[in-house]
Amino acid sequence: MSHAFDILGDPVRRRILELLADGQRASGEIVEVIASEFAISQPAVSQHLRILRDSGFATSEADGRRRLYAVAPERFNEIDAWVGRFRRMWEPRFEALATEVARGKKAQREKN
Amino acid sequence: MSHAFDILGDPVRRRILELLADGQRASGEIVEVIASEFAISQPAVSQHLRILRDSGFATSEADGRRRLYAVAPERFNEIDAWVGRFRRMWEPRFEALATEVARGKKAQREKN
DNA sequence: GACTTATATAAATGAGAGCTTATTTATTCT
DNA sequence: AGAATAAATAAGCTCTCATTTATATAAGTC
């Protein structure tokens, strides 16, 4: 399975997820918005939707001849976990820990 | 400036940042690790380092003929903010809020 | 000053990701 | 059943982006 960031490394897919963030939407509605914002065709959007489905970022459900898409939260964990590695570097409340890590690093450098 | 996810949508760059996460490292050390893990050349790594510098994910400092790289935390905020939109969907403690949002959405759908 | 080491830049190449057009599948309407 | 609508898939094209080789810059070493 490809890495979460590989999937999100595309502005169209990010935008689609933003749309889904405030509720499920039919493919057609998504196409409408995306096509106008990015000037791409229906199949192009459909292909992005497929990638989002296949990668587990979205789910789809049939509703007559429409397909309702929704965010599938699971994979967002992955991103959060990855970013977590760096959180102490920019979140003030992790400052103490950061300092400690820096000290350890300095000591390590001095060994070399 | 390109979106944070566009920069992170590359496994080599992600790995480089992981290496920097636990302390600054010289270009050469990074090349050593990355070249062995991804089988790419020194210039390839150097170009990724440039992208990380230019995009504000890393900083570099001269140290003799070496260049010490370190994580620049600023842009991680951006990722966290974006993921924040979805956090209520997978973090249990945001459940109540999620329910409320869903209710609002349902009401909105019924208006159309 | 010549040589080596460390890193960056330039130019050219190639693979893949995303796009387009055309078509297919599925569902609803008359 | 036939036409229309909604969405997905197929096949081919293009262009971006990561890579390579070759070279340049800069700092130490002898």
XYZ file of C-alpha atoms (C1' of nucleotides) in Angstrom:
284
model
C 0.000 0.000 0.000
C 1.430 3.352 -0.941
C 2.300 5.901 1.696
C -0.367 8.349 2.798
C 1.692 11.288 1.633
C 2.001 9.855 -1.832
C -1.757 9.969 -2.101
C -2.020 13.471 -0.676
C 0.770 14.769 -2.833
C -1.770 15.900 -5.371
C -3.769 19.108 -5.106
C -6.875 17.675 -6.715
C -7.063 14.797 -4.275
C -6.492 17.122 -1.340
C -9.273 19.361 -2.542
C -11.625 16.414 -2.957
C -10.949 15.366 0.621
C -11.599 18.905 1.786
C -14.976 18.759 0.107
C -15.715 15.448 1.766
C -14.569 16.774 5.115
C -17.884 18.460 5.653
C -20.051 15.624 4.537
C -20.577 12.992 1.927
C -21.077 14.096 -1.628
C -22.059 12.501 -4.890
C -19.433 12.046 -7.549
C -21.278 14.531 -9.740
C -21.120 17.274 -7.155
C -17.418 16.685 -6.710
C -16.859 16.753 -10.446
C -18.704 20.023 -10.663
C -16.531 21.764 -8.088
C -13.219 20.234 -9.103
C -13.774 20.633 -12.816
C -14.433 24.325 -12.321
C -11.502 24.873 -9.979
C -8.911 22.811 -11.822
C -10.317 22.723 -15.343
C -10.169 18.957 -15.698
C -12.671 16.453 -17.066
C -15.103 14.085 -15.375
C -12.934 11.026 -16.024
C -9.954 12.778 -14.498
C -11.896 13.388 -11.306
C -13.259 9.866 -11.361
C -9.739 8.520 -11.523
C -8.752 10.532 -8.487
C -11.793 9.211 -6.669
C -10.710 5.710 -7.498
C -7.268 6.344 -6.068
C -8.816 7.752 -2.918
C -11.031 4.686 -2.632
C -8.291 2.190 -3.347
C -5.937 3.826 -0.905
C -8.501 3.900 1.870
C -8.937 7.656 2.117
C -12.519 7.553 0.929
C -15.424 5.161 0.701
C -18.235 5.129 -1.810
C -21.763 3.932 -1.566
C -24.244 3.489 -4.381
C -27.374 5.630 -4.297
C -29.391 4.960 -7.396
C -27.211 5.905 -10.282
C -25.135 8.204 -8.135
C -22.192 7.314 -5.960
C -21.872 8.952 -2.613
C -18.358 9.493 -1.404
C -17.246 10.006 2.164
C -13.995 10.371 4.037
C -12.564 7.171 5.504
C -10.671 8.367 8.546
C -8.272 5.465 9.086
C -5.359 6.654 7.061
C -5.209 10.077 8.599
C -3.748 8.440 11.640
C -0.741 7.599 9.602
C -0.085 11.208 8.726
C -0.568 12.344 12.250
C 1.838 9.714 13.485
C 4.464 10.754 11.005
C 4.135 14.427 11.771
C 4.263 13.498 15.428
C 7.967 12.868 15.098
C 8.417 16.553 14.461
C 5.779 17.942 16.732
C 8.139 18.607 19.602
C 10.068 20.910 17.332
C 7.277 23.358 16.803
C 4.767 22.800 19.591
C 5.796 24.964 22.552
C 4.680 22.438 25.130
C 7.284 20.000 23.888
C 10.088 22.469 24.369
C 11.588 20.766 27.411
C 11.787 17.477 25.590
C 13.318 19.172 22.566
C 16.010 20.697 24.713
C 16.813 17.341 26.175
C 17.050 15.782 22.749
C 19.321 18.580 21.579
C 21.588 17.956 24.540
C 21.781 14.278 23.722
C 22.612 15.131 20.171
C 25.389 17.485 21.117
C 26.922 14.762 23.254
C 26.646 12.377 20.339
C 28.355 14.834 18.026
C 31.201 15.236 20.434
C 31.849 11.523 20.365
C 32.538 11.663 16.596
C 5.281 28.424 -2.549
C 4.248 24.879 -3.171
C 2.025 23.030 -0.759
C 3.642 21.131 2.094
C 2.206 17.859 0.851
C 3.721 18.353 -2.571
C 7.126 18.408 -0.924
C 6.406 15.403 1.270
C 4.951 13.420 -1.565
C 8.346 11.864 -2.158
C 9.706 8.967 -0.143
C 13.304 10.139 -0.320
C 12.466 13.548 1.086
C 10.377 12.005 3.833
C 13.213 9.724 4.780
C 15.667 12.615 4.840
C 13.399 14.482 7.225
C 13.134 11.404 9.408
C 16.899 11.343 9.638
C 16.970 15.006 10.559
C 14.237 14.485 13.121
C 16.740 13.212 15.606
C 19.364 15.806 15.056
C 21.284 17.723 12.473
C 23.368 15.790 10.034
C 25.927 16.573 7.391
C 25.004 16.160 3.758
C 27.482 13.322 3.487
C 25.885 11.321 6.256
C 22.507 11.770 4.658
C 23.843 10.711 1.285
C 25.310 7.613 2.836
C 22.040 6.469 4.356
C 19.775 7.459 1.485
C 22.044 6.158 -1.231
C 22.102 2.767 0.455
C 18.379 2.660 1.089
C 17.182 4.002 -2.256
C 20.127 3.281 -4.532
C 20.435 6.807 -5.849
C 23.441 9.041 -6.423
C 24.915 11.899 -4.395
C 23.591 14.581 -6.759
C 20.112 13.108 -6.520
C 20.204 13.430 -2.746
C 21.688 16.897 -2.990
C 18.817 17.998 -5.173
C 16.318 16.720 -2.663
C 18.160 18.628 0.029
C 17.861 21.736 -2.074
C 14.141 21.266 -2.419
C 13.826 20.807 1.333
C 15.838 23.977 1.888
C 13.977 26.028 -0.679
C 10.625 24.899 0.598
C 11.465 25.702 4.197
C 11.476 22.162 5.550
C 15.169 22.206 6.308
C 17.972 24.628 6.944
C 21.641 24.219 6.217
C 24.671 25.676 7.860
C 28.237 25.536 6.633
C 30.759 23.713 8.793
C 34.070 23.668 7.047
C 33.545 21.885 3.819
C 30.536 20.097 5.150
C 26.964 21.310 5.264
C 24.924 20.554 8.314
C 21.249 20.111 7.721
C 18.484 20.436 10.281
C 14.709 20.361 10.327
C 12.994 23.720 10.046
C 9.760 23.227 11.946
C 7.611 26.010 10.478
C 6.007 24.135 7.658
C 4.888 21.225 9.752
C 2.229 23.487 11.153
C 0.694 23.576 7.759
C 0.314 19.833 7.613
C -1.088 19.656 11.079
C -3.607 22.350 10.261
C -4.743 20.545 7.166
C -5.069 17.206 8.908
C -6.918 19.033 11.667
C -9.937 19.293 9.418
C -10.258 15.537 9.604
C -9.173 14.948 13.150
C -12.661 14.880 14.548
C -13.380 11.938 12.282
C -10.881 9.644 13.853
C -10.016 11.054 17.264
C -12.516 9.661 19.772
C -12.568 12.790 21.869
C -14.003 14.756 18.964
C -16.914 12.396 18.546
C -19.490 14.705 20.018
C -18.469 17.474 17.677
C -18.547 15.093 14.741
C -22.088 14.080 15.573
C -23.130 17.671 15.731
C -21.537 18.419 12.410
C -23.241 15.409 10.856
C -26.571 16.641 12.137
C -25.987 20.049 10.617
C -25.058 18.441 7.365
C -28.163 16.320 7.263
C -30.249 19.432 7.784
C -28.377 21.125 4.982
C -28.965 18.216 2.637
C -32.656 18.309 3.363
C -32.842 21.936 2.306
C -31.674 21.040 -1.234
C 50.237 25.488 -5.127
C 48.603 20.819 -6.414
C 45.550 17.157 -4.630
C 41.728 15.422 -2.275
C 37.308 15.622 -0.118
C 32.574 17.485 0.373
C 28.831 19.322 -1.730
C 26.298 21.750 -5.231
C 24.880 22.800 -9.952
C 23.993 21.933 -15.125
C 22.178 19.525 -18.789
C 20.074 15.625 -20.694
C 17.209 11.456 -20.136
C 13.447 8.501 -18.815
C 9.572 6.720 -16.259
C 5.443 7.485 -14.423
C 1.458 10.157 -13.045
C -2.275 12.526 -14.587
C -4.823 14.130 -18.427
C -7.844 13.525 -22.653
C -11.115 11.289 -25.759
C -13.823 7.411 -26.471
C -16.449 3.839 -24.649
C -18.805 0.935 -21.186
C -21.708 -0.093 -17.367
C -25.531 0.855 -14.548
C -29.734 3.138 -13.348
C -33.821 5.880 -14.136
C -37.480 7.808 -17.026
C -40.995 7.785 -20.637
C -37.609 -1.345 -24.900
C -35.232 2.908 -25.976
C -33.331 7.281 -24.506
C -31.089 9.866 -21.097
C -28.251 10.512 -17.107
C -24.377 9.282 -13.813
C -20.220 7.384 -13.175
C -16.395 4.264 -14.245
C -12.993 2.229 -17.266
C -9.718 1.848 -21.407
C -6.142 3.375 -24.184
C -3.063 6.616 -25.598
C -0.500 11.055 -25.023
C 2.096 14.524 -22.570
C 4.680 16.712 -19.457
C 6.542 16.939 -15.036
C 9.875 15.451 -11.890
C 13.408 12.470 -10.193
C 17.465 10.609 -11.861
C 22.083 10.241 -14.153
C 26.581 11.806 -15.822
C 29.586 15.436 -15.937
C 31.351 19.527 -14.038
C 31.974 23.383 -10.800
C 32.827 25.417 -6.333
C 34.848 25.478 -2.004
C 37.499 23.956 1.871
C 40.854 21.299 3.855
C 45.591 18.518 3.327
C 50.325 17.676 1.826
